[in-house]
PDB file of C-alpha atoms in Angstrom:
ATOM      1  CA  MET K   1       0.750 -10.067 -28.493  1.00 49.00           C
ATOM      2  CA  ALA K   2       0.246  -6.353 -27.858  1.00 58.00           C
ATOM      3  CA  ALA K   3       1.847  -4.750 -24.810  1.00 61.00           C
ATOM      4  CA  SER K   4      -1.588  -3.979 -23.366  1.00 79.00           C
ATOM      5  CA  ASP K   5      -2.571  -7.673 -23.582  1.00 80.00           C
ATOM      6  CA  SER K   6       0.644  -8.614 -21.818  1.00 80.00           C
ATOM      7  CA  ASP K   7       0.063  -5.916 -19.180  1.00 85.00           C
ATOM      8  CA  ALA K   8      -3.515  -7.120 -18.662  1.00 88.00           C
ATOM      9  CA  ARG K   9      -2.363 -10.721 -18.193  1.00 88.00           C
ATOM     10  CA  ARG K  10       0.393  -9.648 -15.829  1.00 91.00           C
ATOM     11  CA  HIS K  11      -2.162  -7.601 -13.840  1.00 93.00           C
ATOM     12  CA  ALA K  12      -4.529 -10.595 -13.682  1.00 94.00           C
ATOM     13  CA  ILE K  13      -1.674 -12.763 -12.400  1.00 96.00           C
ATOM     14  CA  VAL K  14      -0.709 -10.220  -9.716  1.00 97.00           C
ATOM     15  CA  LEU K  15      -4.343  -9.870  -8.643  1.00 97.00           C
ATOM     16  CA  ALA K  16      -4.596 -13.670  -8.397  1.00 98.00           C
ATOM     17  CA  VAL K  17      -1.512 -13.707  -6.149  1.00 98.00           C
ATOM     18  CA  TRP K  18      -3.098 -11.086  -3.876  1.00 98.00           C
ATOM     19  CA  MET K  19      -6.352 -13.053  -3.716  1.00 98.00           C
ATOM     20  CA  LEU K  20      -4.536 -16.239  -2.748  1.00 98.00           C
ATOM     21  CA  ILE K  21      -2.507 -14.391  -0.112  1.00 98.00           C
ATOM     22  CA  ALA K  22      -5.636 -12.747   1.331  1.00 97.00           C
ATOM     23  CA  ARG K  23      -7.433 -16.086   1.572  1.00 96.00           C
ATOM     24  CA  ASN K  24      -4.665 -18.500   2.499  1.00 96.00           C
ATOM     25  CA  GLY K  25      -1.381 -16.649   3.085  1.00 96.00           C
ATOM     26  CA  ILE K  26       1.786 -16.375   1.023  1.00 97.00           C
ATOM     27  CA  GLU K  27       2.610 -20.063   1.401  1.00 96.00           C
ATOM     28  CA  ALA K  28      -0.532 -20.874  -0.623  1.00 95.00           C
ATOM     29  CA  VAL K  29       0.927 -19.136  -3.687  1.00 98.00           C
ATOM     30  CA  THR K  30       1.943 -21.713  -6.290  1.00 98.00           C
ATOM     31  CA  PHE K  31       2.133 -21.386 -10.069  1.00 98.00           C
ATOM     32  CA  ARG K  32      -0.745 -23.862 -10.413  1.00 98.00           C
ATOM     33  CA  ARG K  33      -3.051 -22.044  -7.985  1.00 98.00           C
ATOM     34  CA  VAL K  34      -2.238 -18.646  -9.459  1.00 98.00           C
ATOM     35  CA  ALA K  35      -2.839 -19.986 -12.983  1.00 97.00           C
ATOM     36  CA  GLU K  36      -6.246 -21.337 -11.943  1.00 97.00           C
ATOM     37  CA  GLN K  37      -7.183 -18.088 -10.204  1.00 96.00           C
ATOM     38  CA  ALA K  38      -5.987 -15.872 -13.085  1.00 96.00           C
ATOM     39  CA  GLY K  39      -7.302 -18.068 -15.884  1.00 94.00           C
ATOM     40  CA  VAL K  40      -3.902 -18.407 -17.547  1.00 94.00           C
ATOM     41  CA  SER K  41      -1.470 -21.253 -18.107  1.00 95.00           C
ATOM     42  CA  VAL K  42       1.317 -22.167 -15.720  1.00 96.00           C
ATOM     43  CA  GLY K  43       3.693 -21.562 -18.633  1.00 95.00           C
ATOM     44  CA  ARG K  44       2.456 -17.974 -18.958  1.00 93.00           C
ATOM     45  CA  ILE K  45       3.275 -17.335 -15.289  1.00 95.00           C
ATOM     46  CA  GLN K  46       6.691 -18.954 -15.645  1.00 94.00           C
ATOM     47  CA  HIS K  47       7.320 -16.818 -18.738  1.00 91.00           C
ATOM     48  CA  HIS K  48       6.532 -13.578 -16.890  1.00 90.00           C
ATOM     49  CA  PHE K  49       8.071 -14.365 -13.491  1.00 95.00           C
ATOM     50  CA  GLY K  50      10.429 -17.352 -13.705  1.00 95.00           C
ATOM     51  CA  THR K  51      10.240 -18.498 -10.086  1.00 97.00           C
ATOM     52  CA  ARG K  52       7.664 -18.544  -7.316  1.00 97.00           C
ATOM     53  CA  GLU K  53       9.845 -16.158  -5.299  1.00 97.00           C
ATOM     54  CA  ALA K  54      10.018 -13.718  -8.213  1.00 97.00           C
ATOM     55  CA  LEU K  55       6.225 -13.930  -8.561  1.00 98.00           C
ATOM     56  CA  VAL K  56       5.612 -13.181  -4.870  1.00 98.00           C
ATOM     57  CA  ARG K  57       8.137 -10.330  -4.919  1.00 98.00           C
ATOM     58  CA  ALA K  58       6.720  -8.849  -8.129  1.00 97.00           C
ATOM     59  CA  ALA K  59       3.232  -8.888  -6.608  1.00 98.00           C
ATOM     60  CA  CYS K  60       4.613  -7.082  -3.542  1.00 98.00           C
ATOM     61  CA  ALA K  61       6.262  -4.441  -5.738  1.00 98.00           C
ATOM     62  CA  ALA K  62       3.034  -4.109  -7.731  1.00 97.00           C
ATOM     63  CA  MET K  63       1.081  -3.469  -4.528  1.00 97.00           C
ATOM     64  CA  ILE K  64       3.488  -0.680  -3.606  1.00 97.00           C
ATOM     65  CA  ASP K  65       3.294   0.751  -7.137  1.00 97.00           C
ATOM     66  CA  PHE K  66      -0.516   0.622  -7.050  1.00 95.00           C
ATOM     67  CA  ALA K  67      -0.642   2.487  -3.720  1.00 95.00           C
ATOM     68  CA  HIS K  68       1.817   5.082  -5.045  1.00 96.00           C
ATOM     69  CA  ALA K  69      -0.227   5.626  -8.227  1.00 96.00           C
ATOM     70  CA  GLU K  70      -3.394   6.002  -6.151  1.00 94.00           C
ATOM     71  CA  TYR K  71      -1.603   8.531  -3.929  1.00 96.00           C
ATOM     72  CA  GLN K  72      -0.482  10.554  -6.959  1.00 96.00           C
ATOM     73  CA  GLU K  73      -4.147  11.001  -7.937  1.00 96.00           C
ATOM     74  CA  LEU K  74      -4.907  12.891  -4.696  1.00 95.00           C
ATOM     75  CA  PRO K  75      -5.343  16.666  -4.735  1.00 94.00           C
ATOM     76  CA  ASP K  76      -2.112  18.585  -4.198  1.00 93.00           C
ATOM     77  CA  ASP K  77      -3.115  19.574  -0.662  1.00 93.00           C
ATOM     78  CA  PRO K  78      -0.634  18.755   2.139  1.00 93.00           C
ATOM     79  CA  ALA K  79      -3.344  18.251   4.768  1.00 91.00           C
ATOM     80  CA  ALA K  80      -5.382  15.932   2.526  1.00 92.00           C
ATOM     81  CA  ARG K  81      -2.299  13.940   1.584  1.00 95.00           C
ATOM     82  CA  LEU K  82      -1.173  13.598   5.215  1.00 92.00           C
ATOM     83  CA  ARG K  83      -4.676  12.514   6.199  1.00 92.00           C
ATOM     84  CA  HIS K  84      -4.600   9.900   3.430  1.00 94.00           C
ATOM     85  CA  ILE K  85      -1.238   8.556   4.612  1.00 93.00           C
ATOM     86  CA  MET K  86      -2.357   8.413   8.244  1.00 91.00           C
ATOM     87  CA  LEU K  87      -5.702   6.746   7.498  1.00 90.00           C
ATOM     88  CA  HIS K  88      -4.611   4.537   4.607  1.00 87.00           C
ATOM     89  CA  ALA K  89      -3.828   1.544   6.815  1.00 82.00           C
ATOM     90  CA  ILE K  90      -7.130   1.612   8.711  1.00 89.00           C
ATOM     91  CA  PRO K  91      -9.162  -1.171   7.093  1.00 89.00           C
ATOM     92  CA  ASP K  92     -12.566   0.550   7.072  1.00 92.00           C
ATOM     93  CA  SER K  93     -13.852  -0.965   3.817  1.00 93.00           C
ATOM     94  CA  PRO K  94     -13.752  -4.396   2.163  1.00 94.00           C
ATOM     95  CA  ARG K  95     -11.096  -3.135  -0.262  1.00 93.00           C
ATOM     96  CA  LYS K  96      -8.899  -1.842   2.565  1.00 92.00           C
ATOM     97  CA  ARG K  97      -9.394  -5.044   4.602  1.00 94.00           C
ATOM     98  CA  PHE K  98      -8.268  -7.037   1.573  1.00 95.00           C
ATOM     99  CA  GLY K  99      -5.224  -4.791   1.105  1.00 94.00           C
ATOM    100  CA  ALA K 100      -4.347  -4.870   4.803  1.00 94.00           C
ATOM    101  CA  SER K 101      -4.430  -8.667   4.916  1.00 96.00           C
ATOM    102  CA  VAL K 102      -2.097  -8.911   1.920  1.00 97.00           C
ATOM    103  CA  TRP K 103       0.200  -6.147   3.228  1.00 96.00           C
ATOM    104  CA  HIS K 104       0.513  -7.789   6.644  1.00 96.00           C
ATOM    105  CA  ALA K 105       1.365 -11.104   4.987  1.00 98.00           C
ATOM    106  CA  TYR K 106       4.185  -9.307   3.170  1.00 98.00           C
ATOM    107  CA  LEU K 107       5.323  -7.750   6.451  1.00 97.00           C
ATOM    108  CA  ALA K 108       5.530 -11.224   7.980  1.00 97.00           C
ATOM    109  CA  LYS K 109       7.342 -12.580   4.906  1.00 98.00           C
ATOM    110  CA  SER K 110       9.911  -9.775   5.135  1.00 97.00           C
ATOM    111  CA  VAL K 111      11.386 -11.528   8.182  1.00 98.00           C
ATOM    112  CA  ASP K 112      12.847 -14.285   6.002  1.00 97.00           C
ATOM    113  CA  ASP K 113      12.897 -12.707   2.532  1.00 98.00           C
ATOM    114  CA  PRO K 114      15.581 -10.018   2.194  1.00 98.00           C
ATOM    115  CA  GLU K 115      14.189  -8.699  -1.105  1.00 98.00           C
ATOM    116  CA  ILE K 116      10.710  -8.152   0.352  1.00 98.00           C
ATOM    117  CA  ALA K 117      12.345  -6.650   3.458  1.00 98.00           C
ATOM    118  CA  ARG K 118      14.216  -4.202   1.203  1.00 98.00           C
ATOM    119  CA  LEU K 119      11.052  -3.284  -0.722  1.00 98.00           C
ATOM    120  CA  LEU K 120       9.155  -2.604   2.502  1.00 98.00           C
ATOM    121  CA  ALA K 121      12.038  -0.676   4.092  1.00 98.00           C
ATOM    122  CA  ASP K 122      12.397   1.495   0.980  1.00 98.00           C
ATOM    123  CA  THR K 123       8.657   2.140   1.010  1.00 97.00           C
ATOM    124  CA  LYS K 124       8.703   3.044   4.701  1.00 96.00           C
ATOM    125  CA  ARG K 125      11.552   5.504   4.133  1.00 97.00           C
ATOM    126  CA  GLY K 126       9.694   7.026   1.201  1.00 97.00           C
ATOM    127  CA  VAL K 127       6.530   7.477   3.252  1.00 96.00           C
ATOM    128  CA  GLU K 128       8.496   9.014   6.129  1.00 96.00           C
ATOM    129  CA  ASP K 129      10.218  11.424   3.729  1.00 96.00           C
ATOM    130  CA  GLU K 130       6.889  12.344   2.150  1.00 96.00           C
ATOM    131  CA  CYS K 131       5.314  13.002   5.565  1.00 94.00           C
ATOM    132  CA  ALA K 132       8.216  15.276   6.522  1.00 94.00           C
ATOM    133  CA  ARG K 133       7.903  17.120   3.205  1.00 95.00           C
ATOM    134  CA  LEU K 134       4.146  17.558   3.616  1.00 94.00           C
ATOM    135  CA  ILE K 135       4.473  18.799   7.199  1.00 91.00           C
ATOM    136  CA  GLU K 136       7.077  21.333   6.099  1.00 92.00           C
ATOM    137  CA  GLN K 137       4.972  22.350   3.103  1.00 91.00           C
ATOM    138  CA  ALA K 138       1.883  22.808   5.271  1.00 85.00           C
ATOM    139  CA  GLY K 139       3.754  25.246   7.498  1.00 81.00           C
ATOM    140  CA  PRO K 140       2.885  26.085  11.080  1.00 78.00           C
ATOM    141  CA  PRO K 141      -0.687  25.447  12.176  1.00 73.00           C
ATOM    142  CA  VAL K 142      -3.069  28.329  11.693  1.00 68.00           C
ATOM    143  CA  PRO K 143      -4.575  29.198  15.070  1.00 72.00           C
ATOM    144  CA  ASP K 144      -8.263  28.506  15.306  1.00 70.00           C
ATOM    145  CA  PRO K 145      -9.916  31.572  16.856  1.00 70.00           C
ATOM    146  CA  GLY K 146     -12.331  29.322  18.737  1.00 68.00           C
ATOM    147  CA  ALA K 147      -9.524  27.200  20.143  1.00 63.00           C
ATOM    148  CA  ARG K 148      -8.277  29.916  22.489  1.00 63.00           C
ATOM    149  CA  GLY K 149     -11.750  30.365  23.939  1.00 64.00           C
ATOM    150  CA  ALA K 150     -12.232  26.630  24.323  1.00 62.00           C
ATOM    151  CA  ARG K 151      -8.847  26.306  26.020  1.00 60.00           C
ATOM    152  CA  THR K 152      -9.723  29.185  28.336  1.00 64.00           C
ATOM    153  CA  VAL K 153     -13.006  27.571  29.324  1.00 63.00           C
ATOM    154  CA  ALA K 154     -11.407  24.139  29.734  1.00 63.00           C
ATOM    155  CA  THR K 155      -8.599  25.399  31.970  1.00 64.00           C
ATOM    156  CA  GLY K 156     -10.546  28.046  33.820  1.00 64.00           C
ATOM    157  CA  ALA K 157      -7.982  30.670  32.802  1.00 57.00           C
ATOM    158  CA  ARG K 158      -8.940  34.300  32.481  1.00 54.00           C
ATOM    159  CA  THR K 159      -8.861  36.009  29.139  1.00 49.00           C
ATOM    160  CA  VAL K 160      -6.823  39.146  28.867  1.00 47.00           C
TER     161      VAL K 160
END
């Protein structure tokens, strides 16, 4: 089997895990249910992942990798990238609602799964570091010429 076929099957399996989590929570993830959802055999899932825990963790890591790859496609503009980071978690579309439901299930699972907790903590640190880098890269805010006038009007201060 070609690597791309294997990658496509692995992607279908991960997507099936996310769909099950979004609908019924992490506890609904079983090899049988994932196999049905992905249209593959239980043996194929066992071959790729070994255990249910490894499957759930791999799907969590894949979600993080997917978000990172999507982020890398953004323009190299600090303000746009910061805006993306800040607004990414607001579920304002069906796709984002789906992602948020799966992500929050992983957050809950991190309480009793040290590997998922580590993945999420590493991701959080990475996002914090990236925000700090972007803020530094953006430099100090450029004063808006209209802002001084608006502030003057709002506070009743005199202009000099």
